[in-house]
CSV table of C-alpha atoms in Angstrom, one decimal:
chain,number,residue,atom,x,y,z
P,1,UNK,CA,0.0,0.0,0.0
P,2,UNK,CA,1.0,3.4,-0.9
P,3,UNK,CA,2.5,5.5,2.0
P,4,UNK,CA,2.7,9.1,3.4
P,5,UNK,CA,3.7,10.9,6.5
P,6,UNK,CA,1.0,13.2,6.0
P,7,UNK,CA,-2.2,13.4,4.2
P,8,UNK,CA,-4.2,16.7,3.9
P,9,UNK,CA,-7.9,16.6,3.1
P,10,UNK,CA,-9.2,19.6,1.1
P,11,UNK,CA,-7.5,21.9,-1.3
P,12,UNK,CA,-8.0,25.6,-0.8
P,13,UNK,CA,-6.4,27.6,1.1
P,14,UNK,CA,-6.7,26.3,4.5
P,15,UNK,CA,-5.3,22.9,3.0
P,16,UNK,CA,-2.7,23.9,0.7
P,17,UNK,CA,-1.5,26.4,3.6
P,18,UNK,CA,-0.6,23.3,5.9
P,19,UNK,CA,0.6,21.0,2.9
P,20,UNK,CA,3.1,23.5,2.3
P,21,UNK,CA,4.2,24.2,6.0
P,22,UNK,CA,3.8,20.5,7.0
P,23,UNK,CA,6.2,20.0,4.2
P,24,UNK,CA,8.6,22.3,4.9
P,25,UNK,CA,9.1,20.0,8.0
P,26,UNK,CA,10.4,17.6,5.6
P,27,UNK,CA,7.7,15.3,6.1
P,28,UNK,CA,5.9,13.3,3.1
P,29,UNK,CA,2.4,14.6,2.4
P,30,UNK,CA,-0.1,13.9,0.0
P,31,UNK,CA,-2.7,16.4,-0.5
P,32,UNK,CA,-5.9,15.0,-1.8
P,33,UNK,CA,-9.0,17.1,-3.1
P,34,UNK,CA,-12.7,15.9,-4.5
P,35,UNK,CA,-12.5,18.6,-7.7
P,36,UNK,CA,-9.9,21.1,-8.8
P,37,UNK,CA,-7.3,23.0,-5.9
P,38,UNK,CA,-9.2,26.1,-4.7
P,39,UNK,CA,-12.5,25.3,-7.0
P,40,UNK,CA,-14.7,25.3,-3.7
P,41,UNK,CA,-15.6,27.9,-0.6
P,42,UNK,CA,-11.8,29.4,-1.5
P,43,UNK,CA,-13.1,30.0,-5.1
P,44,UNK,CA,-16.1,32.1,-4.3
P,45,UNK,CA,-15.4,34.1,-1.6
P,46,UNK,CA,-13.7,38.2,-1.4
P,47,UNK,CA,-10.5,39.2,-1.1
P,48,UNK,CA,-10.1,40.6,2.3
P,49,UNK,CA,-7.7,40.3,4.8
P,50,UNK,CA,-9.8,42.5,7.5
P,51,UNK,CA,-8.5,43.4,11.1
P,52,UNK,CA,-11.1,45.9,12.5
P,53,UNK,CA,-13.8,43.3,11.9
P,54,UNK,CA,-12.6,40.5,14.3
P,55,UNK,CA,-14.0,40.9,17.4
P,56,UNK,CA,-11.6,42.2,20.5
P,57,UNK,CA,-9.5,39.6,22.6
P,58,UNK,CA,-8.2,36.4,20.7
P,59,UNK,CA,-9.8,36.6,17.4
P,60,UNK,CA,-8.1,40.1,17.2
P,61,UNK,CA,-4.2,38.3,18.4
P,62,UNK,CA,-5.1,35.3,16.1
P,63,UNK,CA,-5.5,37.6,13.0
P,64,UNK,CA,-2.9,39.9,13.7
P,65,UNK,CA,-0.3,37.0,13.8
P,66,UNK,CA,-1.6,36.1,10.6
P,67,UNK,CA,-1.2,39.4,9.0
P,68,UNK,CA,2.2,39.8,10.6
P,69,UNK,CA,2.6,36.3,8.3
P,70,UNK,CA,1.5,38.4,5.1
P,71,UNK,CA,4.2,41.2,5.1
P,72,UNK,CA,6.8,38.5,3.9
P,73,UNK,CA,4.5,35.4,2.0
P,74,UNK,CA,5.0,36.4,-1.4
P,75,UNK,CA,8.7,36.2,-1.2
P,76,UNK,CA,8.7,33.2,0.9
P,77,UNK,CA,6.3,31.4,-1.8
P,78,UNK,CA,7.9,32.9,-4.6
P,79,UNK,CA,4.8,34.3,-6.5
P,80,UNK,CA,2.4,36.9,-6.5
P,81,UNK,CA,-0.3,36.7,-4.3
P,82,UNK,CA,-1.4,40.3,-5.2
P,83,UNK,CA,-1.5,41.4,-1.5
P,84,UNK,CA,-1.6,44.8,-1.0
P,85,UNK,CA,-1.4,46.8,2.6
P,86,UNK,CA,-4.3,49.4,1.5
P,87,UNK,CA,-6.2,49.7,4.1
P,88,UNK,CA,-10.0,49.1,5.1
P,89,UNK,CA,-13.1,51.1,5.7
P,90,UNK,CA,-16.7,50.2,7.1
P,91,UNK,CA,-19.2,52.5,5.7
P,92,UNK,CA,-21.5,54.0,8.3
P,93,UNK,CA,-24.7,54.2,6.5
P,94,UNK,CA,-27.2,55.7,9.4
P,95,UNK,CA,-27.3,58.5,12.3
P,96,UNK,CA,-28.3,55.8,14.5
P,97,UNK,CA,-25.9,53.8,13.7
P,98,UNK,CA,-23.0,56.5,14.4
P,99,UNK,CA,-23.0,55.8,18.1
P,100,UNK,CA,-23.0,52.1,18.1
P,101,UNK,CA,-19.6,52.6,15.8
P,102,UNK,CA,-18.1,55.3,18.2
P,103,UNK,CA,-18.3,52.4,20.4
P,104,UNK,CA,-17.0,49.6,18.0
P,105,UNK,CA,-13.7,52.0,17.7
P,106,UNK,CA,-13.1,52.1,21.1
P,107,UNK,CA,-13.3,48.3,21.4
P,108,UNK,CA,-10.8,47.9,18.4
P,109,UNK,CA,-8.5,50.8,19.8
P,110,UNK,CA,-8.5,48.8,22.7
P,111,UNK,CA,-8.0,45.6,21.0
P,112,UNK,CA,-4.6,47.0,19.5
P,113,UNK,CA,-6.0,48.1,16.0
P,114,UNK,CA,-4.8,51.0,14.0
P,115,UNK,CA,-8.5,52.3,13.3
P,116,UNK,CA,-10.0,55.6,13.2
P,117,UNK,CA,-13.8,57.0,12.6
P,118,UNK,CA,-13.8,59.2,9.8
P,119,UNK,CA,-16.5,61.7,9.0
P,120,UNK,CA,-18.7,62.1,5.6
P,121,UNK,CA,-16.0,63.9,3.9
P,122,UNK,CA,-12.8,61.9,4.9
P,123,UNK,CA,-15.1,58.7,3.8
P,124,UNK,CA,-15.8,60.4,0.6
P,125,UNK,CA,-12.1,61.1,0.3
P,126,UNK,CA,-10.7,58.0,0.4
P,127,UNK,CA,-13.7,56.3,-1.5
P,128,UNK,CA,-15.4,58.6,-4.1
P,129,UNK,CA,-17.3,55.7,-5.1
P,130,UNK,CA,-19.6,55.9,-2.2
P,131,UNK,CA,-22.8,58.1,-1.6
P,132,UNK,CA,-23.0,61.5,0.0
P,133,UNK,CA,-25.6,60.3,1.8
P,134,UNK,CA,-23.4,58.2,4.3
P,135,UNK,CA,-22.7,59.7,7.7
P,136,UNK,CA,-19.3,58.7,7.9
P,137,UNK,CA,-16.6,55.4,8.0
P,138,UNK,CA,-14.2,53.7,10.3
P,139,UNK,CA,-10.7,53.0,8.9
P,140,UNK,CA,-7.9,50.8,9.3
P,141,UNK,CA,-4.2,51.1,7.6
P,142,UNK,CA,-3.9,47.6,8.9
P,143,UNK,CA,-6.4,45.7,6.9
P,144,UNK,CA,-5.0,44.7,3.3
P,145,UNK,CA,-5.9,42.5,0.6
P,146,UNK,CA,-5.2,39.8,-1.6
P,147,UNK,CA,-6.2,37.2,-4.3
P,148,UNK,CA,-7.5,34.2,-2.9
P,149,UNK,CA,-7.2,31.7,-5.5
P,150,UNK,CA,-3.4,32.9,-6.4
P,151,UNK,CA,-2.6,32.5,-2.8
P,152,UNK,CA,-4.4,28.9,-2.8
P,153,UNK,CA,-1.9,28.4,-6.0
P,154,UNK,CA,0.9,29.3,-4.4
P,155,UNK,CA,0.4,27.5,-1.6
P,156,UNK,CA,0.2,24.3,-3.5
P,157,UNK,CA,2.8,25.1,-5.9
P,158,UNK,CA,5.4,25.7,-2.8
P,159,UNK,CA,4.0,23.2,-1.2
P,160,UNK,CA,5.4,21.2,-4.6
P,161,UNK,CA,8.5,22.5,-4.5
P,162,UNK,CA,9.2,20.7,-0.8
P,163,UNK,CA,8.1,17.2,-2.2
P,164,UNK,CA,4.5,17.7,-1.3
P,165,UNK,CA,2.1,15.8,-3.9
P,166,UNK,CA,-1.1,17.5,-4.3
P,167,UNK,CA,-3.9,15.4,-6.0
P,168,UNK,CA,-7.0,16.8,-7.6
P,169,UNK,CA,-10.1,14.6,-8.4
P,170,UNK,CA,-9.1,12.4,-5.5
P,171,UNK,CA,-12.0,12.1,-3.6
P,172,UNK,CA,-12.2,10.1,-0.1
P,173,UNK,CA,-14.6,7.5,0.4
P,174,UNK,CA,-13.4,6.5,4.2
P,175,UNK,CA,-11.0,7.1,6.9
P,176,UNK,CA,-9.2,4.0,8.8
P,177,UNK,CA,-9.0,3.6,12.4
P,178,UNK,CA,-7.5,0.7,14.6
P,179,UNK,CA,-7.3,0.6,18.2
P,180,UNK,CA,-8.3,4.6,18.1
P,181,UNK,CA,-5.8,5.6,15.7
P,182,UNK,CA,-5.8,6.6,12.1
P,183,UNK,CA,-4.1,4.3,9.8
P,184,UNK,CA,-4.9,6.3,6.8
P,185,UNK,CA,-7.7,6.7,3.7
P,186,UNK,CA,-9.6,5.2,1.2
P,187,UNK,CA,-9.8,7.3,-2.0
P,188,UNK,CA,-11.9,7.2,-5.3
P,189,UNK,CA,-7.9,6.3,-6.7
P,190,UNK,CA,-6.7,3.6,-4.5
P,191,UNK,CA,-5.8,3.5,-0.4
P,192,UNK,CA,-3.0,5.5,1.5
P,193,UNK,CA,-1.0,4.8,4.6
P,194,UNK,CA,-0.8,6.9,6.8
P,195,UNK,CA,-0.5,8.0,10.8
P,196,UNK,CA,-1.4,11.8,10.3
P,197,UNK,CA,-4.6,12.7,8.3
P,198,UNK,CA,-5.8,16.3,8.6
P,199,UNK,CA,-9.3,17.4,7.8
P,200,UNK,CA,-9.2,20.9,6.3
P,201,UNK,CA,-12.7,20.6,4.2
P,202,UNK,CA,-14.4,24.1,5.1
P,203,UNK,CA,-18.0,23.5,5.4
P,204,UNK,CA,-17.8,19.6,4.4
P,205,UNK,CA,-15.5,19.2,7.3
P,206,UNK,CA,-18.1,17.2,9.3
P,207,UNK,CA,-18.9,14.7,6.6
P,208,UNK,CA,-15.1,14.1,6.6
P,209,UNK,CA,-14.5,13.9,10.1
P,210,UNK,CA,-17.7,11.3,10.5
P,211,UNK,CA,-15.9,8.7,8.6
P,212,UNK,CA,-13.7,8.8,11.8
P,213,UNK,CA,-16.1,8.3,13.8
P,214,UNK,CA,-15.9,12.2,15.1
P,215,UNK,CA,-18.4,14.8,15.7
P,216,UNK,CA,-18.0,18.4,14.5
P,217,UNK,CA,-20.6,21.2,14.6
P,218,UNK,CA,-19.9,23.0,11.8
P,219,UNK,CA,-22.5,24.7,9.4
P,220,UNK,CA,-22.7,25.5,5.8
P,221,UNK,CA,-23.3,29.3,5.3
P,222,UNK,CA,-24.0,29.9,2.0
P,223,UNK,CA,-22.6,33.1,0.6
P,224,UNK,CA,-23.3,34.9,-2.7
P,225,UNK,CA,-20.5,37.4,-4.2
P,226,UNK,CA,-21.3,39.1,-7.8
P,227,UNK,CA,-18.7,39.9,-10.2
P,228,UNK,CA,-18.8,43.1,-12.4
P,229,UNK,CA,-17.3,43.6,-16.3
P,230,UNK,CA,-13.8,45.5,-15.7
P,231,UNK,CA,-13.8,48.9,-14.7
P,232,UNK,CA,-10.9,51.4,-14.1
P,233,UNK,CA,-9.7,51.5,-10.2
P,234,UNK,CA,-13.5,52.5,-8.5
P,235,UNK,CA,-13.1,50.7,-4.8
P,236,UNK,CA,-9.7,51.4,-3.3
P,237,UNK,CA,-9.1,49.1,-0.8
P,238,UNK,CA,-11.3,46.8,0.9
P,239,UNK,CA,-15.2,48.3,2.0
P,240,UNK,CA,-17.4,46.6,4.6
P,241,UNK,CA,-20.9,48.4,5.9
P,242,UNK,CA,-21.2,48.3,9.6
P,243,UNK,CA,-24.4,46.5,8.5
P,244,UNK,CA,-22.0,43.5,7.3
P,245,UNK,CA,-20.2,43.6,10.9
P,246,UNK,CA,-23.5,43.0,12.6
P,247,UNK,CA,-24.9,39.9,10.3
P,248,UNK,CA,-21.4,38.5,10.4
P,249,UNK,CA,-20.8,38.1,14.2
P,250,UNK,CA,-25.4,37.9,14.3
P,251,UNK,CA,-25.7,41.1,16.5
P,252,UNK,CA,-28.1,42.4,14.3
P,253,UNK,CA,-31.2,43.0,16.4
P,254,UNK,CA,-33.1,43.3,12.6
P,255,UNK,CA,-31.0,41.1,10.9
P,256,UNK,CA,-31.6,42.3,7.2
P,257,UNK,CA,-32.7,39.7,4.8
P,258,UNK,CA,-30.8,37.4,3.3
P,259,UNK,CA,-28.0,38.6,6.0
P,260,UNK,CA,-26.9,41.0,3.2
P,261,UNK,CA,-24.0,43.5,4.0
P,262,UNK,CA,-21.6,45.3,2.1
P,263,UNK,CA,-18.5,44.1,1.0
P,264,UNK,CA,-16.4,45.6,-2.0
P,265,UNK,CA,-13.2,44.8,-3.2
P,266,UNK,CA,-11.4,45.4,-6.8
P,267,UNK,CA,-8.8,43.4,-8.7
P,268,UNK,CA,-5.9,44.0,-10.6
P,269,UNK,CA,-7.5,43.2,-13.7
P,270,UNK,CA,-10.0,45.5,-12.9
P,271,UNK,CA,-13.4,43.1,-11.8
P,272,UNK,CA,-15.1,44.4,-8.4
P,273,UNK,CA,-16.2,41.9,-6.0
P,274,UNK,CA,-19.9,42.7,-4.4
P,275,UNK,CA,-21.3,41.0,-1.5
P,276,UNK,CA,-22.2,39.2,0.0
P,277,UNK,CA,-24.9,37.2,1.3
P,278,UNK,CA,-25.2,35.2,4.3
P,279,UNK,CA,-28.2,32.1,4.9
P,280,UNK,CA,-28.3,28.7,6.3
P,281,UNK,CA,-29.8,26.7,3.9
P,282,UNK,CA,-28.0,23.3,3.8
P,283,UNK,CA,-25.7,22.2,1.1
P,284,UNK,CA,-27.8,24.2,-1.6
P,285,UNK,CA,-25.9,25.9,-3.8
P,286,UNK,CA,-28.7,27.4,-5.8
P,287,UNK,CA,-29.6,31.1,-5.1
P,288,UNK,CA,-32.6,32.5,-5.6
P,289,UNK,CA,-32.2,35.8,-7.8
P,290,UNK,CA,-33.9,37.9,-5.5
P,291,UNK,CA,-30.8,37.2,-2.9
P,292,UNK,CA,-28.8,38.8,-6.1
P,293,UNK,CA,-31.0,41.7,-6.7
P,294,UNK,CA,-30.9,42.5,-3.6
P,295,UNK,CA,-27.4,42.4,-2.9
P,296,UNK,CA,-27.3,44.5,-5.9
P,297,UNK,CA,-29.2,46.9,-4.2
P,298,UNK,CA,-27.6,47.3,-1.4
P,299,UNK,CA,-24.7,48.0,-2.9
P,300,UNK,CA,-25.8,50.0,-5.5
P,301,UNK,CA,-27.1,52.0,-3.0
P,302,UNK,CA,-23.9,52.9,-0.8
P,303,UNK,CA,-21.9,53.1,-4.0
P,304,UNK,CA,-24.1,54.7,-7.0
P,305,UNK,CA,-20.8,54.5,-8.6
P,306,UNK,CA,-21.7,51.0,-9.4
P,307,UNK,CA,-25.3,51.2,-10.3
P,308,UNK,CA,-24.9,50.6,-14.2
P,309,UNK,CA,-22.3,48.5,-14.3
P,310,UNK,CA,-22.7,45.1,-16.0
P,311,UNK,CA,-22.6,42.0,-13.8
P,312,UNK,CA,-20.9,39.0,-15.4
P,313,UNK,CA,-21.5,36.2,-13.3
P,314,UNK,CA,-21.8,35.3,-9.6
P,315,UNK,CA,-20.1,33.4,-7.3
P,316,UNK,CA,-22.0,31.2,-4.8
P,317,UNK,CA,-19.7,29.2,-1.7
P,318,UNK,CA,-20.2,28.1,1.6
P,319,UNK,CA,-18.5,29.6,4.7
P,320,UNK,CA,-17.6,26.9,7.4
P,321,UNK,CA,-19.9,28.6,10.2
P,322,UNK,CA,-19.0,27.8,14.2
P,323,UNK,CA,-21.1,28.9,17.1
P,324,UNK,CA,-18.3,30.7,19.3
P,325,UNK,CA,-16.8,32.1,15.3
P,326,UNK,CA,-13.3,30.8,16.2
P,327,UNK,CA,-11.9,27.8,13.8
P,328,UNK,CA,-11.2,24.4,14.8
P,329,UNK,CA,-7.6,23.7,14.7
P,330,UNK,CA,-6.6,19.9,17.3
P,331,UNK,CA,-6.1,16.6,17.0
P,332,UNK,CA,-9.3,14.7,17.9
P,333,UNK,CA,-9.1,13.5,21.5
P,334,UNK,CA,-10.4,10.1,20.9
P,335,UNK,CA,-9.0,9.3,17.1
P,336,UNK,CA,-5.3,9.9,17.5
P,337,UNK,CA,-3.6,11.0,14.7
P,338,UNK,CA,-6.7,12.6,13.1
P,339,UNK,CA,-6.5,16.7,13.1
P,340,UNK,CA,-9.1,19.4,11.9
P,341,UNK,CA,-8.9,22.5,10.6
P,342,UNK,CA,-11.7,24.0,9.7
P,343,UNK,CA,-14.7,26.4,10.7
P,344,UNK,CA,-13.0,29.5,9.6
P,345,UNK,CA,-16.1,31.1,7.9
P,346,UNK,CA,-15.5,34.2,6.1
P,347,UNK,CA,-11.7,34.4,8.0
P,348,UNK,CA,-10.3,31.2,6.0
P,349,UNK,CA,-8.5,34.0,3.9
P,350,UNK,CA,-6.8,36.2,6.5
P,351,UNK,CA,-6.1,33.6,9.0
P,352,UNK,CA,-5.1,30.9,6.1
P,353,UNK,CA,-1.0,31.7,7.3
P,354,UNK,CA,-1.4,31.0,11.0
P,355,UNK,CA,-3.5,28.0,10.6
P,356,UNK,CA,-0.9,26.4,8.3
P,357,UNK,CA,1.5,27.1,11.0
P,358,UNK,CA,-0.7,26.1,13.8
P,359,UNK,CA,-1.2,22.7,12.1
P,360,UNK,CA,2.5,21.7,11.9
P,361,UNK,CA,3.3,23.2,15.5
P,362,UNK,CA,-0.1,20.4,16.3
P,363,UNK,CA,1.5,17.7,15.0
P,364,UNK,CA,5.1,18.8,16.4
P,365,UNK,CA,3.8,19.3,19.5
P,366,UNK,CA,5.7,22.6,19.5
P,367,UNK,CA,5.2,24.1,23.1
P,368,UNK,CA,5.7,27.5,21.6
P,369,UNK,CA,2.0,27.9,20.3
P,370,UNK,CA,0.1,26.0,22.7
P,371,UNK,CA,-1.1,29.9,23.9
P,372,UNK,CA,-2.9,30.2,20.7
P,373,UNK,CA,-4.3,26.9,20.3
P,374,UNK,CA,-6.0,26.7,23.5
P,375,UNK,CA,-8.7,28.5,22.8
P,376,UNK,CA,-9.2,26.7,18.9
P,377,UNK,CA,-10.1,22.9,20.5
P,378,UNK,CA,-12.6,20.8,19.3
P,379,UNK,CA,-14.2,20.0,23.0
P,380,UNK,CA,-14.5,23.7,24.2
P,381,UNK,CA,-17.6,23.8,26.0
P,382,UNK,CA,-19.4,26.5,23.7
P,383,UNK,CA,-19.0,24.0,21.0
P,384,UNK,CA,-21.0,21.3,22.3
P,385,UNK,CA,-23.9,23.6,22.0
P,386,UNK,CA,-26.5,22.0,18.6
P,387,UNK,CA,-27.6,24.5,16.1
């Protein structure tokens, strides 16, 4: 039978990230994935690596370690990533909502972000895009951005370049166990050895982690992002509504429908990325168009820019939703040998980095980041709560 030190379920970002720092270890690892590499939840999601929306305390350290990680990744993976430092805003849309954002600023300032509230005209100045009817905008020099399915690419390809073999339209059927150990996978392309097998499937993380016989609450939440024709530079930067913040984190005391809130980003070649969409609805990938029109609308809406510009298609994912919004990065207590990663919802992007890193420390059983993995086990008590 076919051997591997490692084997890495799952081929976006999340799983190419630890194929490539698990391999740097000089370990043998085989990365297998059901379709193409990034062609799932890392295919159809924005291109944000956002700081001021985490929420204060860990989530804040976790992404900011991450980041730190960013500064230096397209040198150390040896192709572009299109990351750029520009910065982030959150549109502040309403009067009444001015006061709940005052607050949200002091909680970041506190949290040890760079971010600022800016009024109508310092909004307007940095985003001319945007309507005159907004009251104002926080903004972060912090948050950045970059292109999620180069990253996922160059993740893999590094990943190469240490040994790693990364194997698309692979598919696993089962996971084997003896004596509460993995002893490695059936795939749609034969059966692998191995002692290490780490789950980093987004939302189809629990269907994974049954064939082990473990439970993980973990939702699908389906997101829908649409895609314009190329424009000249419109959105500079990365733009959230405050509106987004609250159906994120579901603080919302009205949550608007569809959990619609802003989020705009542009890319190099000139496409701008509006969403987004949030809705438990299963594994069902089809949208209803009113969910589009009336993302549309919203955006349309903050951004008249944008208003007739041609959409050219849509992209439609689903985030890997937890109940305390922190990812799940241990071994499994009871299968040794078996680790997830998964459950970063809409952070799989800026937190993609750390995790990789946090996975091979796992498996090292480096004492160095046991700090920052405390708080990402798969038995913490506000997990064991059902949906």
């Amino acid at each position: 039978m076919e051997t591997a030190d490692a084997i890495i379920i799952g081929g976006g970002v999340i799983g190419t990230s630890i194929a490539y720092y698990v391999a740097k270890t000089g370990r043998s690892v085989i990365l297998l994935e059901k379709g193409e590499i990034g062609a799932q939840t890392s295919a159809a999601c924005d291109k944000a690596i956002f700081l001021q929306s985490k929420k204060p305390g860990f989530p804040v350290q976790l992404a900011k370690k991450s980041r730190s990680i960013y500064e230096n990744l397209e040198e150390e993976l040896g192709a572009s990533i299109e990351f750029k430092p520009n910065g982030g805003m959150i549109v502040i849309e309403q009067e009444e909502h001015l006061e709940v954002m005052k607050k949200f600023v002091k909680k970041q300032q506190k949290a040890g972000i760079d971010v600022k509230l800016l009024d109508r005209n310092e909004a307007l100045a940095r985003q001319p895009s945007l309507s005159h009817h907004i009251v104002g905008a926080t903004y972060s020099k912090e948050d950045a951005e970059v292109n999620p399915l180069l990253l996922t690419q160059a993740f893999a390809e590094a990943a190469k370049r240490h040994h790693a073999e990364i194997r698309p339209h692979t598919a696993v059927i089962n996971i084997t166990t003896k004596n509460q150990k993995v002893t490695g996978v059936q795939t749609t392309n034969g059966s692998i050895a191995s002692e290490i097998v780490i789950n980093a499937t987004g939302p189809f993380a629990p269907k994974i982690a049954e064939m082990a016989g473990v439970s993980l609450t973990i939702m699908p939440r389906r997101g829908a992002i649409l895609i314009t024709e190329k424009l000249k530079p419109t959105i500079f930067g990365n733009v959230l509504c405050s509106q987004y913040i609250t159906a994120k984190h579901n603080e919302a005391q009205n949550p608007p429908p569809f959990g619609i809130g802003l989020s705009l980003g542009q890319t190099d070649s000139g496409n701008v990325l509006i969403g987004a969409s949030r809705e438990f609805n299963g594994y069902h990938k089809s949208v209803d168009a009113k969910v589009l029109s009336a993302i549309a609308a919203h955006a349309s809406r903050l951004a008249p820019a944008l208003r007739n510009t041609r959409i050219i298609r849509t992209m439609v994912g689903f985030r890997p939703y937890t109940i305390d919004g922190l990812p799940i990065i241990d071994e499994a207590p009871d299968v040794k040998g078996f680790f997830i990663a998964a459950g970063h919802e809409g952070d799989g992007i800026a937190l993609a980095p750390i995790t990789g890193h946090l996975v091979t420390s796992l498996i090292d059983k480096r004492a160095k980041e046991q700090e920052l993995l405390q708080p990402l086990k798969l038995n913490r008590s506000s997990r064991s709560l059902s949906f």
